[in-house]
Amino acid sequence: MIELVDYIRLLSKDGRLVTAEQVIAVAGLDLEIEDVKVAHQALIEDSQYQDIAIIAAETEHYFYSKRYIVSSFAAQWIGVKNGKLIETMADYIRRYSAMGELVAATNFTHPPYKLERSELAELMKRFNSTDGCEDIHFQLDANTNETDSEGYYFSIKTMTNTYAKVLAEHDPFEWSA
């Protein structure tokens, strides 16, 4: 497993989570790991490898380096990988709403979501048609006259429509001298 650490770190720099089999193939090694969880546990007993983390998907385990990828990104990546795009996005929106923040629609054009701008306009329909995601709402950006691709998402579980509108209309230079 030690032979894979540098590759895991290198791929993590690019925001990629990888299985042991993928890293072995990239490294060109003739190595077989029977139980990745046991191998990972043995690896991180040495303090110089404690940045190597493992996360379970539905059928596989993925590795990443905590030096370059945070656990919340890894969890989102796994959610998208498992085919739970809308549910993963809703959890992300709820987390930020609970902190009193809106989530810009354009955030979802970046990894792990990688949606096209044209797909952003359809998101509210997808949230409304997904069980358990009805709390996700959208607030247009007051500073643009764009479509549903320019605005913010929030959860009405922790933020009111009125407060979301205030945040969306906020001008950071309004009170500057």
C-alpha positions as a Markdown table, in Angstrom:
| # | Residue | x | y | z |
|---|---|---|---|---|
| 1 | Met | 0.0 | 0.0 | 0.0 |
| 2 | Ile | 2.9 | 2.4 | 0.7 |
| 3 | Glu | 3.8 | 2.2 | -3.0 |
| 4 | Leu | 0.5 | 3.9 | -3.8 |
| 5 | Val | 0.7 | 6.9 | -1.5 |
| 6 | Asp | 2.6 | 9.2 | -3.9 |
| 7 | Tyr | 0.1 | 8.5 | -6.6 |
| 8 | Ile | -2.9 | 9.0 | -4.3 |
| 9 | Arg | -1.5 | 12.4 | -3.3 |
| 10 | Leu | -0.7 | 13.4 | -6.9 |
| 11 | Leu | -4.2 | 12.5 | -8.1 |
| 12 | Ser | -5.8 | 14.3 | -5.0 |
| 13 | Lys | -4.0 | 17.5 | -6.1 |
| 14 | Asp | -6.3 | 17.4 | -9.1 |
| 15 | Gly | -9.4 | 16.7 | -7.0 |
| 16 | Arg | -9.6 | 13.0 | -7.9 |
| 17 | Leu | -10.6 | 10.2 | -5.6 |
| 18 | Val | -9.3 | 6.8 | -6.8 |
| 19 | Thr | -9.8 | 3.1 | -6.1 |
| 20 | Ala | -6.8 | 0.9 | -5.2 |
| 21 | Glu | -7.2 | -0.8 | -8.6 |
| 22 | Gln | -7.0 | 2.5 | -10.4 |
| 23 | Val | -3.9 | 3.6 | -8.6 |
| 24 | Ile | -2.2 | 0.2 | -9.2 |
| 25 | Ala | -3.0 | 0.5 | -12.9 |
| 26 | Val | -1.6 | 4.1 | -13.1 |
| 27 | Ala | 1.5 | 3.1 | -11.2 |
| 28 | Gly | 2.0 | 0.1 | -13.4 |
| 29 | Leu | 2.5 | -2.1 | -10.3 |
| 30 | Asp | 1.9 | -5.8 | -9.9 |
| 31 | Leu | 0.1 | -5.6 | -6.6 |
| 32 | Glu | -3.0 | -7.1 | -5.2 |
| 33 | Ile | -4.8 | -5.8 | -2.1 |
| 34 | Glu | -7.3 | -8.2 | -0.7 |
| 35 | Asp | -8.9 | -6.0 | 2.0 |
| 36 | Val | -8.5 | -2.3 | 1.3 |
| 37 | Lys | -9.9 | -1.3 | 4.7 |
| 38 | Val | -7.3 | -3.4 | 6.5 |
| 39 | Ala | -4.5 | -2.2 | 4.3 |
| 40 | His | -5.5 | 1.4 | 4.8 |
| 41 | Gln | -5.6 | 0.9 | 8.6 |
| 42 | Ala | -2.1 | -0.6 | 8.5 |
| 43 | Leu | -0.9 | 2.3 | 6.4 |
| 44 | Ile | -2.1 | 5.1 | 8.6 |
| 45 | Glu | -0.5 | 3.6 | 11.7 |
| 46 | Asp | 2.6 | 5.3 | 10.4 |
| 47 | Ser | 2.2 | 9.1 | 11.0 |
| 48 | Gln | 3.7 | 10.1 | 7.7 |
| 49 | Tyr | 0.7 | 8.4 | 5.9 |
| 50 | Gln | -2.1 | 9.7 | 8.1 |
| 51 | Asp | -3.2 | 12.1 | 5.4 |
| 52 | Ile | -4.4 | 9.2 | 3.2 |
| 53 | Ala | -8.2 | 8.7 | 3.8 |
| 54 | Ile | -10.6 | 6.2 | 2.5 |
| 55 | Ile | -14.3 | 6.6 | 1.8 |
| 56 | Ala | -16.9 | 4.0 | 0.8 |
| 57 | Ala | -19.1 | 4.2 | -2.3 |
| 58 | Glu | -21.9 | 1.7 | -3.0 |
| 59 | Thr | -19.5 | -0.9 | -4.4 |
| 60 | Glu | -16.0 | 0.4 | -4.0 |
| 61 | His | -13.7 | 2.2 | -1.6 |
| 62 | Tyr | -11.9 | 5.4 | -2.8 |
| 63 | Phe | -8.7 | 6.9 | -1.5 |
| 64 | Tyr | -7.7 | 10.6 | -1.3 |
| 65 | Ser | -5.2 | 12.7 | 0.5 |
| 66 | Lys | -6.5 | 15.1 | 3.2 |
| 67 | Arg | -3.7 | 17.4 | 2.3 |
| 68 | Tyr | -5.6 | 18.3 | -0.9 |
| 69 | Ile | -9.2 | 17.2 | -0.5 |
| 70 | Val | -11.5 | 17.8 | 2.5 |
| 71 | Ser | -13.9 | 15.1 | 3.7 |
| 72 | Ser | -17.0 | 17.2 | 2.7 |
| 73 | Phe | -15.8 | 17.3 | -1.0 |
| 74 | Ala | -15.1 | 13.5 | -0.9 |
| 75 | Ala | -18.6 | 12.9 | 0.5 |
| 76 | Gln | -20.2 | 15.0 | -2.3 |
| 77 | Trp | -18.0 | 13.3 | -4.9 |
| 78 | Ile | -19.2 | 9.9 | -3.6 |
| 79 | Gly | -22.9 | 11.1 | -3.6 |
| 80 | Val | -22.6 | 12.1 | -7.3 |
| 81 | Lys | -20.7 | 8.9 | -8.1 |
| 82 | Asn | -23.5 | 6.9 | -6.5 |
| 83 | Gly | -26.1 | 8.5 | -8.8 |
| 84 | Lys | -27.6 | 10.7 | -6.0 |
| 85 | Leu | -26.8 | 14.1 | -7.6 |
| 86 | Ile | -29.9 | 16.0 | -6.5 |
| 87 | Glu | -29.9 | 14.6 | -3.0 |
| 88 | Thr | -26.2 | 15.4 | -2.6 |
| 89 | Met | -26.8 | 18.9 | -3.9 |
| 90 | Ala | -29.7 | 19.4 | -1.5 |
| 91 | Asp | -27.5 | 18.4 | 1.4 |
| 92 | Tyr | -24.8 | 20.9 | 0.3 |
| 93 | Ile | -27.4 | 23.6 | 0.1 |
| 94 | Arg | -28.9 | 22.7 | 3.5 |
| 95 | Arg | -25.5 | 22.9 | 5.1 |
| 96 | Tyr | -24.9 | 26.4 | 3.8 |
| 97 | Ser | -28.4 | 27.6 | 4.6 |
| 98 | Ala | -27.9 | 26.5 | 8.2 |
| 99 | Met | -24.9 | 28.8 | 8.3 |
| 100 | Gly | -27.0 | 31.7 | 6.9 |
| 101 | Glu | -25.5 | 31.6 | 3.4 |
| 102 | Leu | -26.9 | 31.2 | 0.0 |
| 103 | Val | -25.4 | 28.8 | -2.6 |
| 104 | Ala | -24.7 | 30.3 | -6.0 |
| 105 | Ala | -26.2 | 28.3 | -8.8 |
| 106 | Thr | -22.8 | 28.5 | -10.6 |
| 107 | Asn | -21.2 | 26.5 | -7.8 |
| 108 | Phe | -22.7 | 23.4 | -9.5 |
| 109 | Thr | -20.8 | 24.0 | -12.7 |
| 110 | His | -17.6 | 22.9 | -10.7 |
| 111 | Pro | -16.5 | 19.5 | -9.5 |
| 112 | Pro | -17.9 | 17.2 | -8.3 |
| 113 | Tyr | -21.1 | 18.3 | -10.0 |
| 114 | Lys | -19.8 | 19.6 | -13.3 |
| 115 | Leu | -23.2 | 20.7 | -14.6 |
| 116 | Glu | -23.5 | 22.8 | -17.8 |
| 117 | Arg | -25.1 | 26.2 | -17.5 |
| 118 | Ser | -28.0 | 25.0 | -19.5 |
| 119 | Glu | -28.7 | 22.3 | -16.9 |
| 120 | Leu | -28.9 | 24.9 | -14.1 |
| 121 | Ala | -32.2 | 26.2 | -15.4 |
| 122 | Glu | -33.8 | 22.8 | -14.8 |
| 123 | Leu | -32.6 | 22.2 | -11.3 |
| 124 | Met | -35.6 | 23.6 | -9.5 |
| 125 | Lys | -37.9 | 21.2 | -11.4 |
| 126 | Arg | -35.5 | 18.3 | -10.4 |
| 127 | Phe | -35.5 | 19.4 | -6.7 |
| 128 | Asn | -39.3 | 19.7 | -6.7 |
| 129 | Ser | -39.7 | 16.2 | -8.2 |
| 130 | Thr | -37.2 | 14.5 | -5.9 |
| 131 | Asp | -38.7 | 13.2 | -2.6 |
| 132 | Gly | -37.2 | 14.9 | 0.4 |
| 133 | Cys | -35.8 | 17.9 | -1.6 |
| 134 | Glu | -39.0 | 20.0 | -1.6 |
| 135 | Asp | -37.3 | 22.4 | 1.0 |
| 136 | Ile | -34.8 | 23.7 | -1.6 |
| 137 | His | -35.8 | 27.0 | -3.1 |
| 138 | Phe | -34.3 | 29.5 | -5.5 |
| 139 | Gln | -33.8 | 33.2 | -5.3 |
| 140 | Leu | -32.9 | 35.2 | -8.5 |
| 141 | Asp | -29.8 | 37.3 | -8.3 |
| 142 | Ala | -31.1 | 40.9 | -7.9 |
| 143 | Asn | -28.1 | 42.3 | -9.7 |
| 144 | Thr | -28.7 | 40.5 | -13.0 |
| 145 | Asn | -31.6 | 40.0 | -15.3 |
| 146 | Glu | -30.6 | 36.5 | -16.1 |
| 147 | Thr | -32.6 | 33.2 | -16.0 |
| 148 | Asp | -32.6 | 30.5 | -13.4 |
| 149 | Ser | -28.8 | 29.9 | -14.0 |
| 150 | Glu | -28.1 | 33.2 | -12.2 |
| 151 | Gly | -29.2 | 33.1 | -8.6 |
| 152 | Tyr | -29.0 | 31.3 | -5.4 |
| 153 | Tyr | -30.3 | 28.2 | -3.7 |
| 154 | Phe | -31.3 | 27.9 | -0.1 |
| 155 | Ser | -33.3 | 25.6 | 2.2 |
| 156 | Ile | -36.5 | 26.8 | 3.8 |
| 157 | Lys | -35.8 | 24.5 | 6.7 |
| 158 | Thr | -33.3 | 27.0 | 8.0 |
| 159 | Met | -33.8 | 30.2 | 6.0 |
| 160 | Thr | -36.9 | 32.2 | 5.1 |
| 161 | Asn | -37.7 | 33.4 | 1.6 |
| 162 | Thr | -37.5 | 37.0 | 2.9 |
| 163 | Tyr | -34.0 | 36.6 | 4.3 |
| 164 | Ala | -32.8 | 34.8 | 1.2 |
| 165 | Lys | -34.1 | 37.8 | -0.9 |
| 166 | Val | -32.2 | 40.2 | 1.4 |
| 167 | Leu | -29.0 | 38.2 | 1.0 |
| 168 | Ala | -29.5 | 38.0 | -2.8 |
| 169 | Glu | -29.9 | 41.8 | -3.0 |
| 170 | His | -27.0 | 42.6 | -0.8 |
| 171 | Asp | -24.6 | 45.2 | -2.2 |
| 172 | Pro | -21.2 | 44.7 | -0.6 |
| 173 | Phe | -20.3 | 48.4 | -1.4 |
| 174 | Glu | -23.6 | 49.9 | -0.1 |
| 175 | Trp | -22.1 | 51.2 | 3.1 |
| 176 | Ser | -18.5 | 51.8 | 2.0 |
| 177 | Ala | -17.0 | 55.2 | 2.3 |
